Short mmCIF file of C-alpha atoms in Angstrom, two decimals:
data_model
loop_
_atom_site.label_atom_id
_atom_site.label_comp_id
_atom_site.label_asym_id
_atom_site.label_seq_id
_atom_site.Cartn_x
_atom_site.Cartn_y
_atom_site.Cartn_z
CA MET A 1497 42.18 -14.42 30.66
CA LYS A 1498 42.87 -11.18 28.75
CA THR A 1499 43.19 -13.10 25.46
CA LEU A 1500 39.90 -14.90 26.04
CA TYR A 1501 38.17 -11.64 26.96
CA THR A 1502 39.44 -9.94 23.79
CA PHE A 1503 38.26 -12.88 21.67
CA ILE A 1504 34.77 -12.73 23.21
CA CYS A 1505 34.51 -8.98 22.53
CA LEU A 1506 35.58 -9.42 18.90
CA ALA A 1507 33.12 -12.28 18.46
CA PHE A 1508 30.25 -10.14 19.72
CA TYR A 1509 31.25 -7.32 17.39
CA ALA A 1510 31.38 -9.74 14.45
CA VAL A 1511 27.86 -10.95 15.22
CA GLY A 1512 26.67 -7.36 15.51
CA PHE A 1513 28.21 -6.17 12.25
CA SER A 1514 26.50 -9.00 10.38
CA GLN A 1515 23.32 -6.99 10.86
CA GLN A 1516 22.53 -3.47 9.66
CA THR A 1517 24.02 -0.86 11.98
CA THR A 1518 23.04 2.81 12.39
CA GLN A 1519 25.89 5.25 13.10
CA ASP A 1520 25.53 8.33 15.32
CA GLN A 1521 27.50 10.77 17.47
CA ARG A 1522 27.14 11.59 21.17
CA VAL A 1523 28.82 13.53 24.00
CA TRP A 1524 28.76 12.07 27.53
CA PHE A 1525 29.50 13.92 30.77
CA ALA A 1526 29.94 11.92 33.98
CA TYR A 1527 30.78 12.47 37.63
CA THR A 1528 31.62 9.45 39.81
CA GLY A 1529 32.49 9.73 43.50
CA GLN A 1530 33.42 7.06 46.02
CA TYR A 1531 33.75 8.26 49.61
CA LYS A 1532 35.28 6.14 52.36
CA VAL A 1533 33.87 7.01 55.80
CA SER A 1534 35.39 4.19 57.91
CA ASP A 1535 37.79 1.27 57.57
CA HIS A 1536 35.16 -0.84 55.83
CA TRP A 1537 32.28 1.43 54.80
CA GLY A 1538 31.74 4.08 52.17
CA PHE A 1539 29.19 5.36 49.69
CA HIS A 1540 28.94 5.87 45.95
CA LEU A 1541 27.44 8.87 44.11
CA GLU A 1542 27.20 9.19 40.34
CA ALA A 1543 25.56 11.44 37.76
CA GLN A 1544 25.74 11.14 33.98
CA PHE A 1545 24.34 13.34 31.22
CA ARG A 1546 24.38 11.90 27.70
CA MET A 1547 23.84 14.47 24.96
CA ASP A 1548 23.68 14.55 21.18
CA ASN A 1549 26.76 15.78 19.33
CA GLN A 1550 25.36 19.33 19.16
CA LEU A 1551 24.75 19.45 22.95
CA GLU A 1552 21.14 20.39 22.22
CA GLN A 1553 19.19 17.26 23.19
CA ASN A 1554 19.66 15.33 26.43
CA GLN A 1555 19.41 11.73 25.23
CA GLN A 1556 19.72 10.16 28.69
CA ASN A 1557 20.52 11.09 32.27
CA LEU A 1558 21.45 8.72 35.06
CA PHE A 1559 21.72 9.11 38.84
CA ARG A 1560 23.25 6.28 40.86
CA ILE A 1561 23.77 5.84 44.61
CA GLY A 1562 25.22 2.92 46.55
CA THR A 1563 26.73 1.62 49.77
CA ILE A 1564 30.29 0.26 49.61
CA TYR A 1565 31.83 -2.38 51.86
CA HIS A 1566 35.63 -2.56 51.60
CA LEU A 1567 36.85 -6.13 51.91
CA SER A 1568 40.47 -4.93 51.69
CA ASP A 1569 42.46 -2.06 50.21
CA THR A 1570 41.99 -3.53 46.73
CA LYS A 1571 38.60 -5.27 46.88
CA ASN A 1572 35.09 -4.03 47.62
CA ILE A 1573 31.43 -4.88 47.10
CA THR A 1574 28.67 -2.35 46.45
CA ALA A 1575 24.88 -2.37 46.25
CA GLY A 1576 22.61 0.49 45.31
CA TYR A 1577 19.86 2.08 43.22
CA ALA A 1578 19.85 4.01 39.94
CA LEU A 1579 17.27 6.23 38.25
CA VAL A 1580 17.63 6.50 34.47
CA ASN A 1581 15.67 8.83 32.19
CA THR A 1582 15.91 8.07 28.46
CA PHE A 1583 14.56 10.23 25.63
CA SER A 1584 12.14 8.58 23.19
CA ALA A 1585 12.15 10.33 19.81
CA SER A 1586 8.86 8.69 18.79
CA ALA A 1587 7.05 9.96 21.91
CA ASP A 1588 9.12 13.17 22.22
CA ASP A 1589 9.39 12.52 25.95
CA PHE A 1590 11.47 10.65 28.53
CA PHE A 1591 10.73 7.21 29.93
CA LYS A 1592 12.05 6.11 33.32
CA GLU A 1593 14.03 3.14 34.44
CA HIS A 1594 14.35 2.04 38.08
CA ARG A 1595 17.39 -0.13 38.65
CA PHE A 1596 18.91 -2.04 41.57
CA TRP A 1597 22.54 -3.07 41.18
CA GLU A 1598 25.21 -5.11 42.99
CA GLN A 1599 28.89 -5.33 42.11
CA TYR A 1600 32.27 -6.77 43.04
CA GLN A 1601 35.39 -4.77 42.20
CA VAL A 1602 39.08 -5.57 42.45
CA ASN A 1603 42.03 -3.26 41.71
CA LYS A 1604 45.65 -4.17 41.14
CA LYS A 1605 48.75 -2.07 40.49
CA TRP A 1606 51.70 -3.33 38.46
CA SER A 1607 54.97 -2.14 36.87
CA ASN A 1608 56.18 -0.83 40.26
CA GLY A 1609 52.87 0.87 40.89
CA LYS A 1610 52.96 2.92 37.69
CA ASN A 1611 50.03 1.17 36.03
CA ALA A 1612 46.72 -0.12 37.33
CA ILE A 1613 44.05 -2.60 36.26
CA LEU A 1614 40.46 -2.84 37.48
CA HIS A 1615 37.98 -5.69 37.15
CA ARG A 1616 34.32 -4.96 37.91
CA PHE A 1617 31.43 -7.42 37.81
CA ARG A 1618 27.97 -5.86 38.11
CA LEU A 1619 24.47 -7.37 38.27
CA GLU A 1620 21.42 -5.22 37.48
CA GLN A 1621 17.69 -5.65 38.02
CA ARG A 1622 15.91 -3.24 35.70
CA TRP A 1623 12.32 -1.98 35.45
CA VAL A 1624 12.07 -0.08 32.15
CA GLU A 1625 8.95 2.01 31.52
CA LYS A 1626 6.96 1.60 28.29
CA ILE A 1627 5.48 4.82 26.86
CA GLY A 1628 3.52 5.67 23.73
CA LEU A 1629 1.15 8.20 22.20
CA ILE A 1630 -2.65 8.05 22.41
CA ASP A 1631 -4.46 10.93 20.70
CA GLY A 1632 -1.25 12.94 20.87
CA ASP A 1633 -0.78 12.43 24.62
CA VAL A 1634 2.14 10.50 26.16
CA VAL A 1635 0.83 7.47 28.07
CA SER A 1636 2.68 4.98 30.27
CA PHE A 1637 1.91 1.30 29.71
CA GLY A 1638 3.71 -0.05 32.77
CA SER A 1639 7.23 -1.45 32.67
CA ASN A 1640 9.28 -4.39 31.44
CA TYR A 1641 11.72 -6.28 33.66
CA GLN A 1642 15.24 -7.28 32.71
CA ASN A 1643 18.28 -8.89 34.38
CA ARG A 1644 21.71 -7.88 33.11
CA LEU A 1645 25.35 -8.75 33.80
CA ARG A 1646 28.18 -6.30 33.10
CA TYR A 1647 31.94 -6.86 33.12
CA LEU A 1648 34.34 -3.89 33.02
CA ASN A 1649 38.07 -4.20 32.36
CA ARG A 1650 39.83 -0.84 32.94
CA ASN A 1651 43.55 -0.13 32.52
CA LEU A 1652 45.56 2.99 33.43
CA PHE A 1653 49.08 3.55 32.07
CA ARG A 1654 51.22 6.34 33.52
CA LEU A 1655 52.70 8.54 30.81
CA VAL A 1656 54.20 11.56 32.60
CA SER A 1657 54.79 12.24 36.31
CA LEU A 1658 54.30 15.88 37.26
CA LYS A 1659 54.69 16.62 40.98
CA SER A 1660 56.28 13.42 42.35
CA ASN A 1661 53.76 10.57 42.22
CA GLN A 1662 50.83 12.70 43.34
CA GLU A 1663 50.13 14.18 39.91
CA GLU A 1664 50.42 12.46 36.55
CA ILE A 1665 49.12 12.24 33.02
CA TYR A 1666 48.03 8.75 32.04
CA ALA A 1667 46.35 6.78 29.27
CA VAL A 1668 43.03 4.98 29.72
CA LEU A 1669 42.07 1.77 27.93
CA GLN A 1670 38.87 0.03 28.97
CA ASN A 1671 36.07 -2.15 27.72
CA GLU A 1672 32.72 -3.12 29.21
CA VAL A 1673 30.45 -5.93 28.00
CA PHE A 1674 26.71 -6.06 28.81
CA LEU A 1675 24.90 -9.43 28.74
CA ASN A 1676 21.18 -10.01 29.22
CA LEU A 1677 20.19 -12.91 31.47
CA GLY A 1678 17.06 -15.04 31.32
CA ASN A 1679 13.87 -14.06 29.54
CA ASN A 1680 13.84 -10.31 28.93
CA GLU A 1681 11.25 -8.10 27.26
CA VAL A 1682 13.51 -5.02 27.05
CA ASN A 1683 16.03 -6.64 24.70
CA ASN A 1684 15.74 -10.36 24.01
CA LYS A 1685 19.29 -10.64 22.67
CA PHE A 1686 21.92 -12.20 24.96
CA PHE A 1687 24.55 -9.62 23.92
CA ASP A 1688 23.11 -6.25 24.90
CA GLN A 1689 25.90 -3.74 24.25
CA ASN A 1690 29.62 -3.01 24.38
CA ARG A 1691 31.52 0.12 25.42
CA PHE A 1692 35.15 0.52 24.36
CA LEU A 1693 37.03 3.61 25.54
CA ILE A 1694 40.48 5.02 24.88
CA GLY A 1695 41.61 8.36 26.28
CA LEU A 1696 43.86 10.50 28.45
CA GLY A 1697 43.57 11.42 32.11
CA PHE A 1698 45.02 13.76 34.70
CA ASN A 1699 45.49 12.45 38.24
CA HIS A 1700 45.59 14.99 41.08
CA ASN A 1701 46.71 13.91 44.56
CA ASN A 1702 45.76 10.29 43.78
CA ASN A 1703 42.12 11.06 44.62
CA THR A 1704 40.74 13.17 41.75
CA ARG A 1705 40.91 12.23 38.08
CA PHE A 1706 39.79 14.14 34.98
CA GLU A 1707 39.49 12.05 31.81
CA VAL A 1708 38.66 12.79 28.16
CA GLY A 1709 38.41 10.06 25.56
CA TYR A 1710 36.71 8.41 22.61
CA LEU A 1711 33.96 5.92 23.51
CA ASN A 1712 32.70 3.44 20.93
CA HIS A 1713 29.22 2.53 22.17
CA TYR A 1714 27.65 -0.41 20.33
CA LEU A 1715 24.04 -1.42 21.12
CA THR A 1716 21.94 -4.29 19.85
CA SER A 1717 18.18 -4.11 19.46
CA SER A 1718 15.47 -6.76 19.24
CA SER A 1719 13.05 -4.38 17.47
CA SER A 1720 15.18 -2.20 15.12
CA ASN A 1721 18.68 -1.76 13.69
CA ASN A 1722 21.72 -2.04 15.92
CA THR A 1723 23.42 1.27 16.77
CA MET A 1724 27.02 2.41 17.04
CA ASN A 1725 27.49 5.76 18.79
CA HIS A 1726 30.83 7.53 18.33
CA THR A 1727 31.06 9.37 21.62
CA VAL A 1728 33.23 12.01 23.26
CA SER A 1729 33.48 11.01 26.93
CA VAL A 1730 34.29 13.60 29.63
CA SER A 1731 34.58 12.31 33.21
CA LEU A 1732 35.43 13.58 36.68
CA ILE A 1733 36.23 10.77 39.14
CA GLN A 1734 36.89 11.16 42.86
CA ASN A 1735 37.98 8.62 45.49
CA LEU A 1736 37.99 10.50 48.80
CA VAL A 1737 38.70 9.33 52.35
CA LEU A 1738 36.39 11.19 54.73
CA GLN A 1739 37.10 9.21 57.91
CA LYS A 1740 38.94 10.97 60.69
CA PRO A 1741 42.52 9.80 61.28
#
């Protein structure tokens, strides 16, 4: 399964590099929180701010909420809503995206619990606003609809234990593939984008993680050149149990 997944990712990259690609730099900040409030139920909160490499222009911001149902200690399903604001250089303004999403996630520990692997399958229904300029004014022309499938493979490798097993420094290796489904007006290419990340993390009390890494963000386009963003990724991740014992 891992070999097949790697082959698919390399094949998509090969197809992408056969076309002209624009290079750029970005810095991403993200907070992700999952809060368990009962044996089976929880909720998801997320905020992301994606900046240029000078931290002067906000290229995109994303706010995501969801309801989690825990099937077991290692498996859960989630459904929710996201609001995405993306900067358009041609219009010098932001256009909105309203997004519903559903996902299935499974976690597994291995090597005597030292390492962990996560598989996440996510479906998205997207309404992406179209904006343009008329006589110098920004005008909305409605929205385009798109269906998208995402698969995330995330691996954590313990490097150094600090205070017993409650604090550690670890390595992160992950990749996420985005595929467009059906007839889409946002991007008519089947392969939408790929995000490959490698980095380091600090785990505190097994419920709070701080991660810094390099993210290679490759995007295809049906109307212009493909783009590869070399990105510094900074993330704070929390998995908290709020239910009373």
